[in-house]
Amino acid sequence: MSLFAAMGAEAQDGASSEAEIQRYREMISDPMSNPGFLAVDRGEALWSTRRGSKNATLETCDLGEGPGKLDGAYARLPRFFADAGKVMDVEQRLLWCMTTIQGLDTADVIKRRFSRPGVESDMEDLTAFIANKSSGMTFEPQLGKPEEKAMYALGEAMFYRRSGVLDFSCATCHGETGLRIRTTNLPDFSKPNKSAQESIGSWPTYRVSQTALRTMQHRLWDCFRQQRLPSVDYGSDMVTALQVYLVAVAKDGELQVPSIKR
Amino acid sequence: MNRHIIAVAALAVAAGLATGLPAGAQEAKTYPEPAGFDAAAKTSWSKVKPDEWKTRIETDETQRLCNLYRNNPPPDVARKIMEMNRATVVYPADGQVIGDWKKGQALANNGRGGQFSDEPNTVNGGNCYACHQLDPKEVSFGTLGPSLTGYGKARDFSPDAAKEAYAKIYNAQAAFACTNMPRFGATRFLSEQQMKDAVALLFSRDSPVNK
């Protein structure tokens, strides 16, 4: 990486195209016309809807701050949950609450994990609602417990691990500051820095190109796709491990969610 | 660049002899996979078929070494990686490495192939513009790799330099250990003809790269 990236620094002479790209980014980042807030509203309604074999709402779900306490919960996830005996991200935890509190069959929920035209995603909407309750707050990575440290180590290893037909790792694109793929600026996740804070702090986001609110589960699933890896399981430990690592490099970054992106 | 690395490696060997240490015994930070990595990978890609697992999730020797040293291998390991990969390079049987630059331009713009969302019969692209500047008129280029604008012209359209470029596209790790650039020929991601077309984009006198 170091040899190639060092040469890359010589190639940043597209100043005029950069100005055009910046203009486009500003055009789409108008929060007043962000459809992501519709997902927040749907999520709020879902949170208090009785469902499942136990005919219960999610209002007693503990996302780490105590049953039903949502303010700041997303800013301190992923974290270790003693009742489940593992480190969970917001989406894993929601699935756990659906199963244990509501007695809901999550197979259907997972089938609709990513929305598409005509199919709404409970997971995207609930995550948008919960994350929005931490908007304006800063990330507080939870790395104190041995299980959290172990997940960080897994996530860091995955971040740097090259594999597959094109030898890519996450670090191939996100291991240096100030680089671009095509016209897309690449946040640097190799160390704590502003680009990592801004990037991680803007998820979940409304993707204009996909006309959908997307969560980190979708983002990382899509990163693995671009890396030419097979489809990663929804709510699996490797995705949570990567989030533990990413939130650590985004430490003290401010959440502004849901945001809007291309 | 690769001469430089070999020179450093030779110095390291000399230093090793002088001090009685084996070559490569100097400090090099390693990053082995943590406990539980394989188990977490298996449960996280639970639906992957065994053959797909082998080619996509498991690492080959080059990947394993680059991962172990996080792309900064010590000189002796870097030399081993380059030698191992140099052995994979197969030049076209007719010795001709320059194809059609227009097809090369289309190849450089095509980022498809190899993703689970692709149709099985998808023709793979080189996606060169993701990382490199080539045609100066194309504004949508990445900066992960060096600019290749004027590449052939800067090398006086030398046939030897074109052959070297073909080898770099075939297997960049033969020239730079643990480079970010994929091993397009060695992994059969691109065909011989596609690689010739990419070389043509770099080396044709009428290619926009050299205008």
XYZ file of C-alpha atoms in Angstrom:
473
model
C 0.000 0.000 0.000
C 2.657 2.503 1.024
C 4.489 2.474 -2.314
C 1.372 2.894 -4.364
C -0.290 5.434 -2.121
C 2.837 7.589 -2.026
C 2.724 7.825 -5.798
C -0.992 8.599 -5.619
C -0.178 11.864 -3.869
C 1.414 13.113 -7.097
C -1.804 12.569 -8.981
C -4.074 15.027 -7.189
C -4.171 17.707 -9.830
C -7.901 17.661 -10.627
C -8.607 20.966 -8.824
C -11.362 22.159 -11.192
C -13.195 18.815 -11.215
C -12.991 18.797 -7.405
C -14.825 22.156 -7.272
C -17.607 20.774 -9.468
C -17.936 17.692 -7.285
C -18.130 19.878 -4.170
C -20.927 21.928 -5.759
C -22.894 18.737 -6.435
C -22.403 17.517 -2.848
C -23.780 20.796 -1.499
C -26.791 20.569 -3.818
C -27.938 17.221 -2.407
C -27.197 17.887 1.264
C -30.300 19.953 2.062
C -31.650 18.523 5.336
C -35.092 20.129 4.882
C -35.838 17.931 1.887
C -34.374 14.724 3.318
C -36.854 11.823 2.889
C -34.853 9.943 5.541
C -37.068 11.614 8.132
C -40.046 9.648 6.791
C -38.157 6.511 7.867
C -37.655 8.053 11.321
C -41.422 8.613 11.622
C -42.251 5.084 10.457
C -39.694 3.724 12.901
C -41.266 5.647 15.766
C -44.676 4.135 14.954
C -43.190 0.628 14.680
C -41.433 1.006 18.032
C -44.790 1.290 19.806
C -46.747 -1.197 17.684
C -47.840 -4.453 19.327
C -46.566 -7.376 17.270
C -45.474 -10.997 17.525
C -46.776 -13.985 19.471
C -46.472 -11.993 22.714
C -48.430 -9.054 21.274
C -45.871 -6.665 22.739
C -44.248 -3.402 21.657
C -40.501 -2.754 21.598
C -40.857 -0.062 24.267
C -39.111 -2.186 26.919
C -36.180 -3.058 24.616
C -32.864 -2.238 26.326
C -30.372 -0.777 23.862
C -27.756 -0.375 26.564
C -29.087 2.610 28.489
C -31.902 0.745 30.235
C -35.314 -0.528 29.043
C -36.852 1.877 26.526
C -34.152 4.537 27.014
C -33.189 5.731 23.559
C -31.453 9.091 24.033
C -27.750 8.561 23.326
C -28.106 4.778 22.983
C -26.979 4.719 19.336
C -23.898 6.843 20.164
C -22.746 4.088 22.555
C -23.314 1.100 20.247
C -22.070 -1.510 19.507
C -21.598 -2.672 23.118
C -21.615 -5.802 25.245
C -25.024 -7.052 26.433
C -24.837 -9.390 29.427
C -28.305 -10.891 28.807
C -27.329 -11.988 25.303
C -23.707 -12.687 26.277
C -22.302 -10.863 23.261
C -21.396 -7.555 21.667
C -24.241 -6.293 19.464
C -24.858 -3.422 17.101
C -28.225 -1.658 17.007
C -29.676 -3.989 14.392
C -28.563 -7.204 16.094
C -30.002 -5.854 19.322
C -33.328 -4.965 17.692
C -33.611 -8.491 16.269
C -32.885 -9.854 19.747
C -35.613 -7.658 21.277
C -38.101 -8.684 18.572
C -37.445 -12.342 19.366
C -37.321 -12.176 23.174
C -39.847 -9.401 23.910
C -42.290 -9.638 21.017
C -41.940 -13.292 20.028
C -41.774 -12.015 16.471
C -40.611 -14.256 13.624
C -37.552 -12.333 12.453
C -37.173 -14.393 9.256
C -39.675 -12.089 7.535
C -38.030 -8.983 9.016
C -34.610 -10.155 7.787
C -36.044 -10.949 4.355
C -37.120 -7.291 4.166
C -33.843 -6.064 5.732
C -33.127 -3.696 2.833
C -36.101 -1.793 1.438
C -36.848 -1.712 -2.276
C -39.691 -0.193 -4.296
C -42.939 -1.439 -2.763
C -41.222 -3.210 0.145
C -40.562 -1.319 3.377
C -37.835 -2.339 5.801
C -38.699 -2.415 9.503
C -35.000 -2.568 10.303
C -34.104 0.551 8.308
C -37.007 2.510 9.809
C -36.411 1.431 13.418
C -32.671 2.090 13.096
C -33.333 5.557 11.642
C -35.655 6.354 14.562
C -33.211 5.120 17.211
C -30.137 6.738 15.607
C -31.978 10.047 15.299
C -32.369 10.035 19.110
C -28.570 10.401 19.254
C -28.330 13.101 16.571
C -26.169 15.988 17.755
C -24.385 13.755 20.286
C -20.864 12.382 19.967
C -19.742 8.761 19.593
C -18.584 7.121 22.804
C -17.001 3.828 21.704
C -17.512 1.059 24.274
C -14.203 -0.777 24.499
C -13.842 -1.455 28.229
C -15.056 -5.035 28.463
C -12.955 -8.020 27.277
C -15.690 -9.018 24.785
C -15.648 -5.481 23.336
C -11.846 -5.524 23.039
C -12.029 -8.896 21.272
C -14.612 -7.564 18.788
C -12.426 -4.528 18.114
C -9.515 -6.858 17.307
C -11.719 -8.877 14.941
C -12.965 -5.739 13.208
C -9.487 -4.273 12.837
C -8.193 -7.543 11.367
C -11.112 -7.667 8.919
C -10.487 -4.036 7.946
C -6.929 -4.836 6.848
C -7.533 -8.342 5.485
C -6.970 -8.666 1.735
C -8.742 -11.544 0.017
C -10.788 -12.389 -3.041
C -10.116 -12.163 -6.752
C -8.982 -8.510 -6.670
C -6.928 -8.667 -3.425
C -8.992 -5.870 -1.872
C -9.395 -5.096 1.814
C -11.330 -2.227 3.402
C -7.951 -0.513 3.838
C -7.294 -0.618 0.074
C -9.668 2.335 -0.300
C -9.871 3.642 3.267
C -6.284 3.350 4.500
C -4.988 6.845 3.615
C -6.232 10.415 3.981
C -7.291 12.572 1.028
C -7.723 9.975 -1.720
C -10.538 9.567 -4.216
C -12.081 6.641 -6.106
C -13.447 8.030 -9.357
C -14.977 11.277 -8.030
C -15.900 9.933 -4.605
C -13.849 11.179 -1.655
C -12.670 8.293 0.497
C -12.827 8.649 4.269
C -9.718 7.342 6.044
C -10.520 4.671 8.631
C -6.926 3.691 9.428
C -6.698 6.059 12.397
C -8.917 8.476 14.367
C -9.464 11.539 12.171
C -12.029 14.051 10.963
C -12.969 12.218 7.741
C -13.785 9.084 9.774
C -15.864 11.124 12.240
C -17.821 12.833 9.479
C -18.400 9.640 7.545
C -19.429 7.325 10.388
C -21.370 10.146 12.072
C -23.573 10.512 8.973
C -25.065 6.984 9.082
C -27.887 6.022 8.730
C -28.343 8.115 5.631
C -30.874 8.612 2.849
C -29.269 7.456 -0.436
C -30.688 9.526 -3.284
C -29.377 7.012 -5.849
C -31.225 4.161 -4.097
C -34.255 6.233 -2.971
C -33.955 4.530 0.417
C -32.724 5.097 3.923
C -29.688 2.888 4.476
C -28.038 1.722 7.683
C -24.476 0.593 8.413
C -25.566 -3.015 7.829
C -26.346 -2.093 4.231
C -23.218 0.025 3.843
C -20.890 -2.744 4.991
C -22.776 -5.417 3.007
C -22.269 -3.228 -0.067
C -18.583 -2.645 0.778
C -18.069 -6.416 0.900
C -19.836 -6.679 -2.474
C -17.485 -4.083 -3.984
C -14.584 -5.929 -2.385
C -15.782 -9.003 -4.370
C -16.600 -10.993 -1.223
C -19.789 -13.066 -0.988
C -22.963 -11.628 0.526
C -22.403 -11.241 4.267
C -25.186 -12.382 6.637
C -27.429 -9.635 7.999
C -26.728 -8.919 11.659
C -23.646 -11.145 11.688
C -20.704 -10.766 14.032
C -18.186 -9.656 11.376
C -20.387 -6.662 10.517
C -20.674 -5.784 14.213
C -16.912 -6.232 14.678
C -16.234 -3.796 11.826
C -18.620 -1.308 13.399
C -16.812 -1.576 16.754
C -13.602 -0.741 14.888
C -15.154 2.070 12.798
C -16.831 3.762 15.758
C -13.465 3.645 17.553
C -11.775 5.607 14.738
C -14.783 7.981 14.710
C -14.463 8.567 18.495
C -15.781 11.986 19.599
C -17.298 12.485 16.138
C -20.705 14.128 16.072
C -23.777 12.257 14.837
C -25.902 14.124 12.285
C -28.525 11.565 11.349
C -30.246 10.693 9.210
C -28.099 12.501 6.655
C -28.581 12.565 2.895
C -26.040 11.315 0.371
C -25.742 10.564 -3.310
C 11.153 0.640 -7.594
C 11.658 -3.131 -7.546
C 15.410 -2.693 -8.067
C 15.419 -0.484 -4.998
C 13.687 -3.126 -2.888
C 16.058 -5.841 -4.086
C 19.019 -3.584 -3.283
C 17.675 -3.060 0.229
C 17.150 -6.812 0.563
C 20.744 -7.452 -0.552
C 21.993 -5.003 2.084
C 19.891 -6.762 4.701
C 21.445 -10.102 3.733
C 24.929 -8.569 3.949
C 24.131 -7.077 7.366
C 22.779 -10.448 8.507
C 26.009 -12.184 7.512
C 28.112 -9.562 9.279
C 26.248 -9.896 12.567
C 25.560 -13.618 12.335
C 21.798 -13.007 12.177
C 19.631 -14.748 9.602
C 18.477 -12.538 6.738
C 15.307 -10.652 7.570
C 15.789 -10.915 11.321
C 15.396 -7.142 11.689
C 12.255 -5.869 13.395
C 9.106 -6.129 11.243
C 5.729 -5.704 12.886
C 3.339 -8.563 12.220
C -0.442 -8.684 12.545
C -1.654 -12.273 12.879
C -5.397 -12.885 12.726
C -6.883 -12.704 16.243
C -8.401 -15.680 18.053
C -11.876 -16.439 16.837
C -11.429 -14.822 13.419
C -12.153 -17.989 11.416
C -15.170 -18.867 13.553
C -16.624 -15.358 13.176
C -16.014 -15.434 9.418
C -17.745 -18.826 9.106
C -20.866 -17.699 10.986
C -20.914 -14.342 9.182
C -20.806 -15.903 5.698
C -22.923 -18.916 6.622
C -24.419 -19.446 3.163
C -21.178 -19.516 1.194
C -20.434 -22.644 -0.863
C -17.088 -24.422 -0.247
C -15.583 -23.535 -3.656
C -16.581 -19.908 -3.281
C -15.151 -19.930 0.241
C -11.800 -21.084 -1.104
C -11.514 -18.420 -3.787
C -13.092 -15.473 -2.018
C -12.634 -15.674 1.743
C -9.533 -17.752 2.225
C -6.239 -16.049 1.430
C -3.529 -17.232 -0.931
C 0.164 -17.005 0.029
C 0.622 -13.474 -1.356
C -2.464 -12.194 0.447
C -1.473 -14.020 3.636
C 1.981 -12.388 3.691
C 0.660 -8.911 2.824
C -1.947 -9.250 5.592
C 0.620 -10.533 8.094
C 2.775 -7.416 7.567
C -0.147 -5.100 6.770
C 1.328 -4.375 3.328
C 4.715 -3.390 4.730
C 6.721 -6.618 4.459
C 10.407 -6.602 5.425
C 12.788 -6.680 2.422
C 13.300 -10.456 2.353
C 9.542 -11.129 2.437
C 8.942 -8.423 -0.187
C 11.515 -10.122 -2.429
C 9.846 -13.491 -1.894
C 6.431 -12.025 -2.793
C 7.790 -10.425 -5.974
C 9.638 -13.579 -7.053
C 6.586 -15.726 -6.397
C 4.403 -13.408 -8.482
C 6.949 -12.852 -11.242
C 6.761 -16.587 -11.881
C 3.053 -16.241 -12.763
C 3.470 -13.713 -15.598
C 2.720 -15.189 -19.019
C 3.337 -12.947 -22.025
C 1.239 -13.322 -25.191
C 2.566 -16.189 -27.312
C 3.023 -13.933 -30.356
C 5.071 -11.424 -28.327
C 2.603 -8.647 -29.260
C 1.452 -6.746 -26.141
C -0.351 -3.809 -27.816
C -4.032 -4.255 -28.729
C -6.796 -1.733 -29.486
C -6.671 1.488 -27.437
C -10.394 2.200 -27.981
C -11.284 -1.142 -26.415
C -8.733 -0.338 -23.715
C -10.545 2.937 -22.994
C -13.872 1.072 -22.601
C -12.166 -1.485 -20.364
C -10.681 1.309 -18.220
C -14.180 2.777 -17.775
C -15.879 -0.536 -16.936
C -16.109 -1.283 -13.217
C -18.268 -4.377 -13.494
C -17.426 -7.986 -12.747
C -16.753 -10.253 -9.813
C -19.492 -8.871 -7.544
C -22.258 -11.111 -6.201
C -24.774 -8.765 -7.831
C -23.313 -9.365 -11.317
C -24.939 -11.710 -13.818
C -22.833 -14.878 -14.273
C -21.928 -13.964 -17.867
C -20.783 -10.425 -17.000
C -17.628 -9.389 -18.852
C -15.152 -8.123 -16.268
C -13.832 -4.581 -16.551
C -10.454 -3.205 -15.518
C -11.973 -0.129 -13.831
C -8.617 1.650 -14.265
C -10.210 5.106 -13.818
C -11.299 4.153 -10.292
C -7.679 4.692 -9.247
C -5.739 6.272 -12.145
C -5.886 9.359 -14.303
C -5.479 8.352 -17.962
C -7.192 10.443 -20.676
C -6.749 14.025 -19.415
C -10.265 14.849 -20.724
C -11.872 12.336 -18.332
C -12.631 14.240 -15.094
C -13.965 11.249 -13.168
C -10.728 9.571 -12.145
C -9.451 8.330 -8.814
C -6.207 9.094 -7.002
C -5.452 5.763 -5.306
C -2.845 5.062 -7.982
C -0.431 7.341 -9.838
C -1.549 9.401 -12.828
C -0.829 7.513 -16.059
C -1.401 10.510 -18.344
C 1.280 10.635 -21.050
C 2.513 7.183 -19.984
C 3.703 5.831 -23.334
C 4.986 9.183 -24.590
C 7.091 9.617 -21.439
C 8.675 6.226 -22.236
C 9.309 7.096 -25.911
C 6.775 4.383 -26.869
C 9.492 1.839 -26.077
C 8.487 -1.785 -26.830
C 10.340 -2.946 -23.699
C 8.402 -0.456 -21.557
C 5.140 -1.687 -23.130
C 6.101 -5.249 -22.236
C 6.851 -4.116 -18.682
C 3.427 -2.421 -18.500
C 1.790 -5.661 -19.665
C 3.564 -7.516 -16.843
C 2.408 -4.920 -14.297
C -1.193 -5.312 -15.404
C -0.809 -9.097 -15.435
C 0.577 -9.154 -11.912
C 1.487 -5.872 -10.228
C 2.875 -7.738 -7.223
C 5.729 -8.937 -9.429
C 6.946 -5.333 -9.470
C 5.669 -3.908 -6.158
C 5.094 -6.260 -3.215
C 1.707 -5.674 -1.589
C 0.671 -2.908 -3.991
C -3.038 -2.026 -3.960
C -3.307 -2.959 -7.650
C -5.106 -6.230 -8.435
C -3.281 -9.102 -10.165
C -5.504 -8.964 -13.251
C -3.832 -11.669 -15.345
C -2.648 -13.991 -12.589
C -6.198 -14.247 -11.200
C -7.701 -14.580 -14.714
C -9.879 -11.550 -13.985
C -8.920 -10.041 -17.348
C -8.166 -11.932 -20.565
C -4.931 -11.663 -22.536
C -6.714 -9.565 -25.168
C -8.167 -7.208 -22.535
C -4.691 -6.659 -21.060
C -3.284 -5.963 -24.539
C -6.032 -3.382 -25.058
C -5.138 -1.741 -21.741
C -1.470 -1.568 -22.795
C -2.623 -0.007 -26.084
C -4.425 2.717 -24.139
C -1.089 3.497 -22.449
C 1.220 3.064 -25.455
C -0.609 3.906 -28.705
C 0.567 7.171 -30.261
C -3.046 8.110 -31.048
C -4.375 7.128 -27.592
C -5.851 10.118 -25.702
C -3.494 9.179 -22.831
C -0.583 10.436 -24.959
C -2.249 13.515 -26.411
